[in-house]
Every structure is written in structure tokens, then in C-alpha cells.
Tab-separated table of C-alpha atoms in Angstrom:
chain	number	residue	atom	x	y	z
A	705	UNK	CA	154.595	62.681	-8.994
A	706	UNK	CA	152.252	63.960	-6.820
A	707	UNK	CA	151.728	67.254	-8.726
A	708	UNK	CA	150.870	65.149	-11.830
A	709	UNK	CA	148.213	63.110	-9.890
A	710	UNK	CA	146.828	66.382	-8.801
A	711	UNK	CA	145.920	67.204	-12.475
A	712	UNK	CA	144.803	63.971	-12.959
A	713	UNK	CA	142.188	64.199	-10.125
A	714	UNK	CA	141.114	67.972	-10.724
A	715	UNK	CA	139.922	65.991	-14.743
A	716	UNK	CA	138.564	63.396	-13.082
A	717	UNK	CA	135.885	65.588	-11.430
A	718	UNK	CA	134.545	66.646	-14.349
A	719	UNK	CA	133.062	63.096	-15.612
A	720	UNK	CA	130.264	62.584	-13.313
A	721	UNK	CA	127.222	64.545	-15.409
A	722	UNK	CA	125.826	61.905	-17.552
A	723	UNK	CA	122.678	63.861	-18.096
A	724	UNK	CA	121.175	61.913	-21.153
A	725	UNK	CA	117.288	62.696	-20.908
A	726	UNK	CA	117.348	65.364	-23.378
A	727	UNK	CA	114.694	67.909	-22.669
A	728	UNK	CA	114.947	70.946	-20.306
A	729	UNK	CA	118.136	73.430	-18.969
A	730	UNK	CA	121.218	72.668	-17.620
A	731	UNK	CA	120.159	70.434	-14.436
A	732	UNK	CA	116.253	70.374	-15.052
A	733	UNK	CA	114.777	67.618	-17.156
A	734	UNK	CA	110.789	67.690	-18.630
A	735	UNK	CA	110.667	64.951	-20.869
A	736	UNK	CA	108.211	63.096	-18.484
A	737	UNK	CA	105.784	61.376	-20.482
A	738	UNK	CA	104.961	59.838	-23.727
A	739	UNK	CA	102.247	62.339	-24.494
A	740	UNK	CA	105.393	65.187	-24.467
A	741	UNK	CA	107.840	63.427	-26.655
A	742	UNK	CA	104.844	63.692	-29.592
A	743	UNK	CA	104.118	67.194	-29.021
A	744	UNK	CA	106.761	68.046	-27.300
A	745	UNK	CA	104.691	71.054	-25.630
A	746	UNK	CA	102.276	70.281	-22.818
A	747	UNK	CA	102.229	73.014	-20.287
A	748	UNK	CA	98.493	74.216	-21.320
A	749	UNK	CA	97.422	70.563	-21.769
A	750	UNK	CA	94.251	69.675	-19.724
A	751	UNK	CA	93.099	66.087	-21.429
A	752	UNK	CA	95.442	63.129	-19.592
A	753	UNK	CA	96.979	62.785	-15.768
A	754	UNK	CA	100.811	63.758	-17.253
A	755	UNK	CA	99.605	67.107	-16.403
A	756	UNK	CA	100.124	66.844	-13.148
A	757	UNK	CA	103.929	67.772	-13.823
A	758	UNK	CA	103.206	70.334	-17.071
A	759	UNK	CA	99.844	72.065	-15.624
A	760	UNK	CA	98.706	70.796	-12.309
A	761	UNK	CA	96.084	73.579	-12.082
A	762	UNK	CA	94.185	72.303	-15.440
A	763	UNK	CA	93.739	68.634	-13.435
A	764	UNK	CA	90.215	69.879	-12.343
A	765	UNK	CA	89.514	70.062	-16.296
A	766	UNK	CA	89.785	66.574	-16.438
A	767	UNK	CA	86.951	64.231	-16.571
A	768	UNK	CA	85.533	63.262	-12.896
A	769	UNK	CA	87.050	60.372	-11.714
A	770	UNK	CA	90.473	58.700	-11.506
A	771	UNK	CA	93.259	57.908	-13.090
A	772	UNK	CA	96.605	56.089	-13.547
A	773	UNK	CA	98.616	57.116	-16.304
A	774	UNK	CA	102.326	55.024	-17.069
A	775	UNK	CA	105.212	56.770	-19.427
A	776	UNK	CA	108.158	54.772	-20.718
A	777	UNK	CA	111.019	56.465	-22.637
A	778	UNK	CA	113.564	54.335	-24.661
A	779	UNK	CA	116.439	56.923	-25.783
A	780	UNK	CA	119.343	55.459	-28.039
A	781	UNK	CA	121.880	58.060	-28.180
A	782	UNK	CA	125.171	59.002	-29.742
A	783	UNK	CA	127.578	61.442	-28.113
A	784	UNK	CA	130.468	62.026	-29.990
A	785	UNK	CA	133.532	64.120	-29.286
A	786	UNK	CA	136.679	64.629	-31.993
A	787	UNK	CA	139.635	65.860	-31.524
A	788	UNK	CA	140.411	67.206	-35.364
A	789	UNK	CA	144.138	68.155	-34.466
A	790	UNK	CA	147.477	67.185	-32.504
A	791	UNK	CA	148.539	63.989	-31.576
A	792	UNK	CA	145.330	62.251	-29.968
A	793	UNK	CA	143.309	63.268	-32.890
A	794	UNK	CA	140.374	61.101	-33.239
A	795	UNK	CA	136.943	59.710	-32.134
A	796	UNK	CA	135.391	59.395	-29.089
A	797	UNK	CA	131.971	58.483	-28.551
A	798	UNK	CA	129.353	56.649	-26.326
A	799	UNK	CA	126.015	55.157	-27.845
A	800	UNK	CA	124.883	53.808	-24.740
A	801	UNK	CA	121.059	53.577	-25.001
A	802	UNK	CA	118.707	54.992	-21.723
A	803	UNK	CA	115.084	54.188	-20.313
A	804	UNK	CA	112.992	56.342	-18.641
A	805	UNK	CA	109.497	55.955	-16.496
A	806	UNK	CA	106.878	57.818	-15.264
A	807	UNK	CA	104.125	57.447	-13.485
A	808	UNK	CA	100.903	60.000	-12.995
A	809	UNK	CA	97.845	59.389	-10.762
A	810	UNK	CA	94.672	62.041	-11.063
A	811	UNK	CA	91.657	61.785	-8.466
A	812	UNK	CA	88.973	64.784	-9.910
A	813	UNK	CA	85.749	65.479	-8.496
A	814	UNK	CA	85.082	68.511	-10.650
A	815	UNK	CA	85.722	71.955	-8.153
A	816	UNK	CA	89.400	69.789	-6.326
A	817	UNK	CA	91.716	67.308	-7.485
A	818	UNK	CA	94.489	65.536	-5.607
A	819	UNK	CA	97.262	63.927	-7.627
A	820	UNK	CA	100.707	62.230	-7.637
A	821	UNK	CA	103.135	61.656	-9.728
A	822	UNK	CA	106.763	60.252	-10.305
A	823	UNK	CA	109.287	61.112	-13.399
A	824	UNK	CA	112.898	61.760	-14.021
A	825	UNK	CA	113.866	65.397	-12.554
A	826	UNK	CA	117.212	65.430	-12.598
A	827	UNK	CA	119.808	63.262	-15.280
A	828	UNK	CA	118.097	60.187	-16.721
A	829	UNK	CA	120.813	58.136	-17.879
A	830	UNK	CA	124.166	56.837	-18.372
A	831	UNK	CA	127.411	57.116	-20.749
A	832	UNK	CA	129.741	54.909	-21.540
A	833	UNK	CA	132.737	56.041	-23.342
A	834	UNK	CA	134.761	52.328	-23.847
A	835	UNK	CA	138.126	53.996	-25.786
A	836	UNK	CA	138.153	57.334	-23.778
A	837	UNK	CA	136.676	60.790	-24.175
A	838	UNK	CA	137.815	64.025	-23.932
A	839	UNK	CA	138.399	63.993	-20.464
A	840	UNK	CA	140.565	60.828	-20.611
A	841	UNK	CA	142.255	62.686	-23.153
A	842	UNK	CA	143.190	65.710	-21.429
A	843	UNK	CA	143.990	63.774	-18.300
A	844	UNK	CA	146.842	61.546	-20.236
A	845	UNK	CA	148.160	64.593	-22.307
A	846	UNK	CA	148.198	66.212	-18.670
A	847	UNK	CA	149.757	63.443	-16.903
A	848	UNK	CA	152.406	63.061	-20.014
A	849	UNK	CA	153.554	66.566	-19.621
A	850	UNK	CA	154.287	66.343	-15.739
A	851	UNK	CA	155.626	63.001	-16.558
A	852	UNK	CA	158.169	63.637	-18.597
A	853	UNK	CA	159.507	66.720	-17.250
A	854	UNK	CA	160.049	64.680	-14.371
A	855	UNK	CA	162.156	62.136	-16.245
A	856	UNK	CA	163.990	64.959	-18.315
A	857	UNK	CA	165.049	66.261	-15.122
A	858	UNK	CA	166.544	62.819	-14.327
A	859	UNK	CA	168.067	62.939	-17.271
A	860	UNK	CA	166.139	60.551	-19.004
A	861	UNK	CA	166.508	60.922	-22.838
A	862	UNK	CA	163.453	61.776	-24.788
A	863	UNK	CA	163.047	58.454	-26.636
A	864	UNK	CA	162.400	57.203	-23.099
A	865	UNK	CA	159.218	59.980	-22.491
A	866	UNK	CA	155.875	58.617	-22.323
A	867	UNK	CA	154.341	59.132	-25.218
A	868	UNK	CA	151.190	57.158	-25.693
A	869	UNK	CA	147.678	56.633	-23.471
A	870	UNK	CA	147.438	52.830	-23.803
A	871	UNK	CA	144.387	52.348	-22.522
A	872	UNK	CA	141.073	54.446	-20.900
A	873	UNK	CA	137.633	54.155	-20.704
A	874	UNK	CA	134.981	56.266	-18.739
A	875	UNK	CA	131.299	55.938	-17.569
A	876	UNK	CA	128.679	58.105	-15.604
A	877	UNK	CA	125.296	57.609	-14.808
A	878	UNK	CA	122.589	60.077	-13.187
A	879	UNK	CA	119.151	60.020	-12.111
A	880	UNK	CA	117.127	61.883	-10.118
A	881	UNK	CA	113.362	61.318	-9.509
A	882	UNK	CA	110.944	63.502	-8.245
A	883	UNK	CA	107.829	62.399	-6.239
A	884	UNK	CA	105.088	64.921	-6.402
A	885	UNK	CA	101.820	65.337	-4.404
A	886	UNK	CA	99.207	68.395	-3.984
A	887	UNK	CA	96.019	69.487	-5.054
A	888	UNK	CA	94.189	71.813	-7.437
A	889	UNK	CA	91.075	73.798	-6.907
A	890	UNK	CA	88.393	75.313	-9.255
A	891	UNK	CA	87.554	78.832	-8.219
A	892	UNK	CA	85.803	79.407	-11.087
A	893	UNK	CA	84.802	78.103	-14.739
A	894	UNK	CA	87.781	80.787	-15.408
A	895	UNK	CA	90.415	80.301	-12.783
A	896	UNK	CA	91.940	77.021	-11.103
A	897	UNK	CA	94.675	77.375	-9.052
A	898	UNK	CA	97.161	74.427	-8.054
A	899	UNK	CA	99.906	73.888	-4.722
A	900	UNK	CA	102.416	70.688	-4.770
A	901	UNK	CA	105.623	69.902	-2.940
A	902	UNK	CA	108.135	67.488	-4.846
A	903	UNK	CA	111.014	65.566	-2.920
A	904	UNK	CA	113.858	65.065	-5.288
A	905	UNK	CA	116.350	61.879	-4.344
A	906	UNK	CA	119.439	62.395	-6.696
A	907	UNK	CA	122.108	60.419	-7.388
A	908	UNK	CA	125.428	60.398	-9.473
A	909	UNK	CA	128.037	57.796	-9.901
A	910	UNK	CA	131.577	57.687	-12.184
A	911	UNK	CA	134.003	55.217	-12.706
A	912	UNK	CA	136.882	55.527	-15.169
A	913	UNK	CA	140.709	55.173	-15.625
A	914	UNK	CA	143.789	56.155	-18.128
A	915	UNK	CA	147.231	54.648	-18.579
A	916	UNK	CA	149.655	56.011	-20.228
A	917	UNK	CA	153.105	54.127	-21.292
A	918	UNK	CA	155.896	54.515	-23.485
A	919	UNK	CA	155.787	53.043	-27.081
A	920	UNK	CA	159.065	51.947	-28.823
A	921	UNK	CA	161.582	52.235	-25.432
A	922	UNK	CA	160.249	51.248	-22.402
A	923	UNK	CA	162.572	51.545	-19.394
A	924	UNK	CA	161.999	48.937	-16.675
A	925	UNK	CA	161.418	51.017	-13.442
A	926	UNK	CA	161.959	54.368	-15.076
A	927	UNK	CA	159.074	54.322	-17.670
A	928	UNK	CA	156.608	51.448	-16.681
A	929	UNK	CA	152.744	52.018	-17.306
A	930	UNK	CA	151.211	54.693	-14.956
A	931	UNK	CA	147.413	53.721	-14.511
A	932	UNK	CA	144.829	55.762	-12.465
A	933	UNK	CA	141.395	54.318	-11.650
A	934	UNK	CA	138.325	56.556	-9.770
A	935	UNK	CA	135.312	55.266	-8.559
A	936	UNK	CA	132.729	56.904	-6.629
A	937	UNK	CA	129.624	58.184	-6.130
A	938	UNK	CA	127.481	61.152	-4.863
A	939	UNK	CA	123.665	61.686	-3.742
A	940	UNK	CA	121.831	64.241	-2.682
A	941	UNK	CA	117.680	64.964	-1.441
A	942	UNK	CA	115.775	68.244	-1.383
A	943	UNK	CA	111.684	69.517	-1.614
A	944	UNK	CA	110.897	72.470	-3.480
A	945	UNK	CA	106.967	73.979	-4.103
A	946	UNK	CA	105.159	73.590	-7.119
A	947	UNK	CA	102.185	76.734	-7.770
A	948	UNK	CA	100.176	76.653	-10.976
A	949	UNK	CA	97.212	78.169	-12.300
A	950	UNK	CA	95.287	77.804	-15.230
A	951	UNK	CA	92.832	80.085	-16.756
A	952	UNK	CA	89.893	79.597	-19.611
A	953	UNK	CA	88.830	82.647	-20.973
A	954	UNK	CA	86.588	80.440	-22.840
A	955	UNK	CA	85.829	76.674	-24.005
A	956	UNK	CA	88.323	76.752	-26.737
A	957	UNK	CA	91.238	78.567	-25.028
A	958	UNK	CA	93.532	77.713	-22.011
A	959	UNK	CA	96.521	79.676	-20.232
A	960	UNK	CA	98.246	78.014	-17.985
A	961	UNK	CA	101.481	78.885	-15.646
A	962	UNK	CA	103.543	76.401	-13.643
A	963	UNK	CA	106.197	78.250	-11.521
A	964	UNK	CA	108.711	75.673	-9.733
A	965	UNK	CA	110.765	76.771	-6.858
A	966	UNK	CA	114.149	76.467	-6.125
A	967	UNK	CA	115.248	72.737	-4.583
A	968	UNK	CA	117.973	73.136	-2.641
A	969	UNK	CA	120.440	69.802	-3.406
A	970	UNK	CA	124.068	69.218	-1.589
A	971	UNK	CA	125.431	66.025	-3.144
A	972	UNK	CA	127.352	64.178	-0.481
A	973	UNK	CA	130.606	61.851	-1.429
A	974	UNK	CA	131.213	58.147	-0.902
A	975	UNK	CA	134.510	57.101	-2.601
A	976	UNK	CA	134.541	53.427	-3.341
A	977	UNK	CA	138.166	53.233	-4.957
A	978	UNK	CA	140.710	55.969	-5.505
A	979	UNK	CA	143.991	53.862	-5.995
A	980	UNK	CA	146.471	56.608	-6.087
A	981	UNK	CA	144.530	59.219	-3.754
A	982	UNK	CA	143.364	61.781	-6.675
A	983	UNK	CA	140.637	62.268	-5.254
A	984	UNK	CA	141.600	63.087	-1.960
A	985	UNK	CA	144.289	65.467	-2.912
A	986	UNK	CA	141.594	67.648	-4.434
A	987	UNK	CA	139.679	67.528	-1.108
A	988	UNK	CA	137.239	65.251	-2.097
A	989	UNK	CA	136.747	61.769	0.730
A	990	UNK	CA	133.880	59.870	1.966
A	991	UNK	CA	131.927	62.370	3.626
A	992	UNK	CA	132.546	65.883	1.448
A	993	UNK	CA	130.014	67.209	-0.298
A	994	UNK	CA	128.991	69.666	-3.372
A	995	UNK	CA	126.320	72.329	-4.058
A	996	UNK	CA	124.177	71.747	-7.174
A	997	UNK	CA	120.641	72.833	-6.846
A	998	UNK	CA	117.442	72.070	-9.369
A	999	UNK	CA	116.897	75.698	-10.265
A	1000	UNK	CA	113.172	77.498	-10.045
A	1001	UNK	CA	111.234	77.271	-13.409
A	1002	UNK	CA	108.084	79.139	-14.631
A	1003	UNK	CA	106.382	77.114	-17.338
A	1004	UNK	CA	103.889	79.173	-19.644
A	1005	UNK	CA	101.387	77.758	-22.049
A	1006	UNK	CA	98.844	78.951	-24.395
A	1007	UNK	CA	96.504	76.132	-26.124
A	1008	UNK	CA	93.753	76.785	-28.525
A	1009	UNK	CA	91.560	74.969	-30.371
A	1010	UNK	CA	91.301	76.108	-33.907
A	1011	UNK	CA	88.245	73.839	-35.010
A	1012	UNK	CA	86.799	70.738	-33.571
A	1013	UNK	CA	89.562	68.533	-34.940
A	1014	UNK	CA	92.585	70.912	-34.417
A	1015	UNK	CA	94.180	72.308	-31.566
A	1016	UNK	CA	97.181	74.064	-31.358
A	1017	UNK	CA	99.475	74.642	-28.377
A	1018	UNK	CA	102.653	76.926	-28.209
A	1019	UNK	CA	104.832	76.744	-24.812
A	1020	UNK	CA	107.817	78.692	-22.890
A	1021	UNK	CA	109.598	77.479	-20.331
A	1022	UNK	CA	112.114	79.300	-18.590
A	1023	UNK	CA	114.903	77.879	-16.034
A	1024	UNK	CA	116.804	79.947	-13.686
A	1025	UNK	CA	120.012	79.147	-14.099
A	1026	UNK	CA	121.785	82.151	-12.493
A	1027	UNK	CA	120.103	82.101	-9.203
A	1028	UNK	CA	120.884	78.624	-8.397
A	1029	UNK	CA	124.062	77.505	-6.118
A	1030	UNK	CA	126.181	75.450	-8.070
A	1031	UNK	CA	129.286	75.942	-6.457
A	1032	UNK	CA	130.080	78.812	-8.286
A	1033	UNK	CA	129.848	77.155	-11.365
A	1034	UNK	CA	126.431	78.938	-12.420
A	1035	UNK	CA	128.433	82.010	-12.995
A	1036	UNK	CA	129.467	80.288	-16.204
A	1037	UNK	CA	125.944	80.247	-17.757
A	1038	UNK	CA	123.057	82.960	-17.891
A	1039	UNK	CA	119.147	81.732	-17.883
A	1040	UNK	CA	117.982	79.229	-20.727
A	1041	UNK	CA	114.520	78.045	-21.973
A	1042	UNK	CA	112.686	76.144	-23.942
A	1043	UNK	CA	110.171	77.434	-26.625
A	1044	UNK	CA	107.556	75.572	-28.815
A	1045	UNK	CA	104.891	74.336	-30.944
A	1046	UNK	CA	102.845	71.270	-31.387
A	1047	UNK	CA	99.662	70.733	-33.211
A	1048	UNK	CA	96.636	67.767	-32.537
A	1049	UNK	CA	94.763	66.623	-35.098
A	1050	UNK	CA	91.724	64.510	-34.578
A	1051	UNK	CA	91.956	61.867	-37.294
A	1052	UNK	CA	88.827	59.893	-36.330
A	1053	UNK	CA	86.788	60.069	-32.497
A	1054	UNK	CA	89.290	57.511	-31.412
A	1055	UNK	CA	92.476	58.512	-33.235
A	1056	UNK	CA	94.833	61.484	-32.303
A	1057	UNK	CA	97.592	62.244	-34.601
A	1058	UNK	CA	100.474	64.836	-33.417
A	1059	UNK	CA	103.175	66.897	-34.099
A	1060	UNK	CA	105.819	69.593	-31.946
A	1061	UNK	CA	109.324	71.598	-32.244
A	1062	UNK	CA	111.342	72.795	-29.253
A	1063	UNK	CA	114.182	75.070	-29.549
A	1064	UNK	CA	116.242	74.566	-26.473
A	1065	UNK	CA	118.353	77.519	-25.565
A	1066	UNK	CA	120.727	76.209	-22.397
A	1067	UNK	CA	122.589	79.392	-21.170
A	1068	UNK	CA	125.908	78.313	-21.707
A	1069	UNK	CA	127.834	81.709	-21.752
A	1070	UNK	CA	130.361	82.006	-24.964
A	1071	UNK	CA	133.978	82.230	-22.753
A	1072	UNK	CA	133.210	79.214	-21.285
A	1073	UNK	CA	133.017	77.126	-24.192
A	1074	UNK	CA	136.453	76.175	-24.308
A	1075	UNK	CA	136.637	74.879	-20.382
A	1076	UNK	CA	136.076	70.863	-19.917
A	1077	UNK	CA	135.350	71.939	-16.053
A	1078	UNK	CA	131.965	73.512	-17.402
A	1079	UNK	CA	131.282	72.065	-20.624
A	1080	UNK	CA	131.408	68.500	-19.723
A	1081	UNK	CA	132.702	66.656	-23.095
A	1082	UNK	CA	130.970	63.641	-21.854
A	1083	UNK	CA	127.756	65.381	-21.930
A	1084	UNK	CA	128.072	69.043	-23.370
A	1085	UNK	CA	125.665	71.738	-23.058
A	1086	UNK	CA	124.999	72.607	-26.471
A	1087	UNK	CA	121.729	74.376	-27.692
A	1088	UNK	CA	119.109	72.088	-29.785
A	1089	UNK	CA	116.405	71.209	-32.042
A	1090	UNK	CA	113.820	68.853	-31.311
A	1091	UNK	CA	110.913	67.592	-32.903
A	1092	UNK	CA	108.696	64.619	-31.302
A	1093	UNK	CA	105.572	62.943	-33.340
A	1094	UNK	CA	102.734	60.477	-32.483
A	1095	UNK	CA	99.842	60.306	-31.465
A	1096	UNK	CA	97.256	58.882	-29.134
A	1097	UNK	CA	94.469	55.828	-29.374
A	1098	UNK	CA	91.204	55.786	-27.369
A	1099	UNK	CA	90.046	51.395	-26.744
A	1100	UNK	CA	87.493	52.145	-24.956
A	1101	UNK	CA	86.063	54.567	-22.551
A	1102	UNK	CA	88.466	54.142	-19.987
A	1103	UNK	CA	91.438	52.710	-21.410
A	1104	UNK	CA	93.583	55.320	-23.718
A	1105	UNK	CA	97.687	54.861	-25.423
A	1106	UNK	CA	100.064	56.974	-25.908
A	1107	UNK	CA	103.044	56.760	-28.282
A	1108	UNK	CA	105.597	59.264	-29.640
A	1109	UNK	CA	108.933	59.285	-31.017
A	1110	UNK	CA	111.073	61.733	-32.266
A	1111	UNK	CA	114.999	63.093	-32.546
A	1112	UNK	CA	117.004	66.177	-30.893
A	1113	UNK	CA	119.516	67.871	-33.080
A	1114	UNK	CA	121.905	69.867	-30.775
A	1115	UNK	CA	124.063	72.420	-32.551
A	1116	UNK	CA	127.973	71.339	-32.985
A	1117	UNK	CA	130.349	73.188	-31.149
A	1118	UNK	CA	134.135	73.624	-31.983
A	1119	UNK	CA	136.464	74.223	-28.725
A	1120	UNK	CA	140.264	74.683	-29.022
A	1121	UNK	CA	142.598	72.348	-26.247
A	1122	UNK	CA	146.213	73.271	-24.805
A	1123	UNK	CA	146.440	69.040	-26.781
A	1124	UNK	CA	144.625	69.936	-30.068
A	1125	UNK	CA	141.081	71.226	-31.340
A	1126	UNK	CA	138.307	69.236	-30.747
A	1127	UNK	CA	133.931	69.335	-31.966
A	1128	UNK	CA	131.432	68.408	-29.965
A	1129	UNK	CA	128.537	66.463	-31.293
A	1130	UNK	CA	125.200	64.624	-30.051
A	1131	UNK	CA	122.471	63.241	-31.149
A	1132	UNK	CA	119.584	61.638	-29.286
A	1133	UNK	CA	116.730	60.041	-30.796
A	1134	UNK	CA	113.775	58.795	-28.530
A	1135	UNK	CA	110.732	56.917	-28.487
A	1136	UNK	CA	107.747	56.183	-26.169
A	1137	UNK	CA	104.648	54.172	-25.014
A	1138	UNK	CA	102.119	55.102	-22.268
A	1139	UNK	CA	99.183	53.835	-20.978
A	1140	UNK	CA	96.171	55.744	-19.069
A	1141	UNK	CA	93.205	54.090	-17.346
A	1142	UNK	CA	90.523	55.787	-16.105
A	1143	UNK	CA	88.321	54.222	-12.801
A	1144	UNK	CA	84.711	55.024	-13.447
């Protein structure tokens, strides 16, 4: 048996990405603020403090003084896997809803700023899956396999095979914040140029179990339920460098470039509960540990105001997949971006009314599609759509809201299974409210 709890644990290991903040590559996440999810493109931005994570070089552009700027994200989400053929054909999905924060702080006295700021980096979420996914479902067609050519070699006839997964449920949750602090300096009414360091403090946690069992004949002491149950966790910290610059060629027209470096992250293992030692056979006990970095990023922007009322903004942002250490695993994908658009339209001198699209292309390469130790079922990597709207509300002087919501539309994927074919599908719609005050 312990060959079959072998496969068991090597499935088990792939449960624990619950990344379910949508926006960004593989590992990195940029939906920071409520002023993104309604444009959905802020990397040239220069008017409120979420800049200090999209363009920390155009702070200096902001009015003198400072400021406090809070971000909450509500995300309910449906991630749904089916299996379309063999026997465990059906539906498995999680609609477990998420919340994200953020907080930005801006201190400008025209030629230098100094800022901080605190958002989601890494994850931003949780999945619950209460009748199994695709990883339960591999693990019990797995386990039946090894099973029962164990009891045909006792010579156990095939009515007495296991033949059903009874139960199984599985849940991950990951989040990662990243504290950032630097400053930003004027050179020029052209150039500002921008230096930050950002600690990241990740963490991961999964929990789930199968059992399988034999419907119709079950053999007392021969056939009886086999249940497996996992439960650990996994953290990790790193700092990486944040450089930006932003340049105005003139009062309607800003480029800006954010270029994040490399943060080096080694998750370290605590096992809380491992009844039948799957874990450990694959090497993994309190202690052990796992390479997954937060690859480098360069984030490009171009925003332009068309009249007084309009501006447009387009953005790129770029993730570096292939040079991170992942444990080998980034061999599996190439680099992925984002790209978009967004348009602002003052709709009176108080009222801002918005609109963005974001292609997100993730880097996933084609051959490795098909492998549940890549593609996580519980979260797949599948390109997407997205398009945020909203807009923003001036009180007063010093007090300003933010709201935005929006949906992402990832692109299904069909994947063939030694156990049947299966589709991958998710959808994630959002919605946001943020508050800025500025101290006179």
C-alpha cells in the first residue's frame, strides 16, 4: 500500500495555489486598488496615492501635501472544473467569495516625495472545493488503480474492487502582502525618477482528503474505506527593489516605467496532520522547504489627455516568468503580460466616470496543458479578458471615493486525463470602494 499512498501524496502537492486575485502573471498580482479595477490600467496615472505601486516616480505630480488612500476588493468567484468523460464525469467547482485591502500613504513637497504602501502581492484568496476537484479526482482514480491490483493479486474477485470515491473535499488559501517604502525625486518638469524596496511575507495553507470504498460488496477487512487527510502549511519572506521613472514631454502627456526586481521567496513547511505519512514519503516534513520566487516586472504606461474632459491611458506590463526559480517548474511557462486600455471622462468638476480592458496573456506553454502538477485545476492558468468600470467622486477638497467593478473572462481550456477528459472554466467578477484624504 505504500506505493499507492505515494501517488496519493505526489496529487496532494499540487492543491496549495489558491491564487484568486485575478490580475497579473503566474505568481504576481496588481489588482491593488479600487481606482485599477475601473480602469483597469494605471501605470502612467499621476492623480491619487495608489500610484505608489503602478508609478511611484509620477508621486511628485501629485498635489503638495499628504495623503492616505484605503482600497477594498470584494471578489465572488466561480471556478469550475468538468470532467465530460469516464466514470467520474461531472462538476466540480468552488464559489468561495475573497476580500482584498490596500492601503497607500503619499507625503509630496513638490521636487521629493516619500510614500508607503501595503496591497496583495502574491495570491489573495481562498478555494473551497466541498465535493472534490480535479485533484481529488485523480488522486481516488489513482489510489483505485493501485488498490485493486493489490486485491486482484490476492485474489480478490472484481466485484470486491473499489470502485467509488465516497467522499472528498479540498481547500487552499494564499496571500502574500507586500509593504513598500521609498522616495521619488523631480529632476526636472520632464523627468522624475523613483527607488523603493518591498518586503513580501507569503503564506500558503491546504487541507483536503478523499475516500474511496467499494459500492455493492464490501468485504470486512479486505475492502473497508481507505481515507487520506493532508494538512499543512508553507510561508516564505523576501525584499526585492522597486525603480521607476516618469517623464512629461508636456502638460497633457505622461510616460511612465516601473521595473520590479526579482524577490527571492523559499517557502518553508510546517505539517500539521498527515495521517498516513503522504507527505513525508514525498520528502516533504516540518522543516523542508520550496523555491517559488515573485518574478521581476517592467510596467510601461502611456497616458494622454485628449481634451480637458478626456484622458486616455494604454498600459503593458510584462512579468518574467522564465528567469524566476520555481523549482524547475518555470520551465513549463515562457514570459506573460498584461496589455490595456482605459478611458476617463470628466462628467462634471466633481464626477469621474471610467472605463478599461486587459488582455492577460499568462505564459502557460501548450505541452503542459494537460499536467495537473503545472496547471493547478484548483486554480488554472488560463489566459483572460477583463474589463473593470467606475468611476471616482470629489466631497470636498480633501476628501475623494473611489469605486469600480467589473468581471474577468478567462478562456476555457480542454485537457485530456489517463480517468477521462476534463474543461477548465473560471470566472471572477469583482467590485471595489476606496477612500483618499488629503492633509492640507
Amino acid at each position: 500500500m505504500k506505493k499507492k499512498w505515494g501517488f496519493m501524496g505526489a496529487c496532494f502537492l499540487v492543491m496549495v495555489l489558491a491564487s484568486s486575485a485575478f490580475a497579473g502573471g503566474v505568481v504576481n498580482k496588481t489588482n491593488w486598488s479600487a481606482e485599477y479595477i475601473r480602469t483597469m490600467n494605471r501605470n502612467a496615472a499621476t492623480d491619487y496615492a495608489d500610484i505608489v505601486f503602478y508609478n511611484p516616480a509620477g508621486t511628485v505630480h501629485m498635489d503638495e501635501g499628504g495623503f492616505v488612500n484605503l482600497s477594498v476588493h470584494y471578489f465572488p468567484k466561480l471556478y469550475e472544473t468538468r470532467v465530460t468523460s469516464g466514470p467520474f464525469a461531472g462538476k466540480y467547482e468552488s464559489d468561495e467569495p475573497s476580500m482584498v485591502p490596500g492601503l497607500f500613504t503619499v507625503y509630496n513637497a513638490s521636487r521629493w516625495a516619500l510614500f508607503f504602501g501595503v496591497s496583495n502581492t502574491v495570491g489573495g484568496g481562498k478555494v473551497i472545493y466541498d465535493d472534490g476537484s480535479l485533484t481529488t479526482v485523480a488522486i481516488g482514480a489513482g489510489v483505485m488503480q493501485q488498490a485493486n491490483a493489490q486485491l486482484a493479486a490476492g485474489g480478490v474477485p472484481q466485484s470486491g474492487f473499489y470502485n467509488t470515491i465516497k467522499s472528498q473535499k479540498i481547500e487552499g488559501e494564499q496571500m502574500g502582502p507586500g509593504y513598500m517604502i521609498g522616495g521619488a525625486y523631480k529632476v526636472n518638469d520632464l523627468l522624475s525618477l523613483s527607488m523603493g524596496i518591498r518586503y513580501i511575507d507569503a503564506q500558503k495553507e491546504a487541507k483536503g482528503s478523499v475516500t474511496i470504498g467499494n459500492q455493492g460488496n464490501p468485504i470486512p477487512n479486505v475492502n473497508d474505506d481507505l481515507t487520506g487527510n493532508v494538512n499543512y502549511e508553507w510561508d516564505a519572506q523576501g525584499v526585492g527593489a522597486i525603480l521607476g521613472i516618469n517623464i512629461t514631454p508636456s502638460r497633457d502627456t505622461t510616460l511612465a516605467a516601473r521595473y520590479e526586481s526579482k524577490t527571492s521567496l523559499r517557502y518553508s513547511y510546517t505539517v500539521n496532520r498527515d495521517n498516513l505519512g503522504v507527505l513525508a514519503q514525498r520528502g516533504i516534513t516540518t522543516g523542508t522547504t520550496k523555491r517559488e520566487d515573485h518574478p521581476a516586472t517592467l510596467g510601461l504606461g502611456v497616458s494622454h489627455r485628449l481634451n480637458p474632459k478626456l484622458r486616455m491611458e494604454t498600459n503593458l506590463t510584462y512579468y518574467f516568468n522564465s528567469d524566476a526559480d520555481w523549482d524547475g517548474a518555470e520551465k513549463a511557462f515562457n514570459n506573460g503580460f498584461d496589455a490595456g486600455l482605459a478611458l476617463e471622462y470628466a462628467i462634471t468638476q466633481e464626477l469621474l466616470g471610467s472605463i478599461g480592458y486587459m488582455y492577460t496573456k499568462n505564459g502557460i506553454k501548450s505541452k503542459y496543458a494537460n499536467d495537473i502538477t503545472i496547471n493547478l485545476p484548483e486554480n488554472p492558468n488560463l489566459d483572460s479578458h477583463s474589463i473593470g468600470l467606475g468611476g471616482a467622486y470629489a466631497i470636498n477638497p480633501q476628501l475623494d471615493l473611489n469605486f469600480g467593478a467589473g468581471a474577468v473572462f478567462y478562456i476555457d481550456d480542454d485537457i485530456s486525463l489517463p480517468f477521462g477528459d476534463a474543461t477548465y472554466e473560471k470566472t471572477i467578477y469583482f467590485g471595489a470602494f476606496g477612500v483618499q484624504y488629503k492633509f492640507m
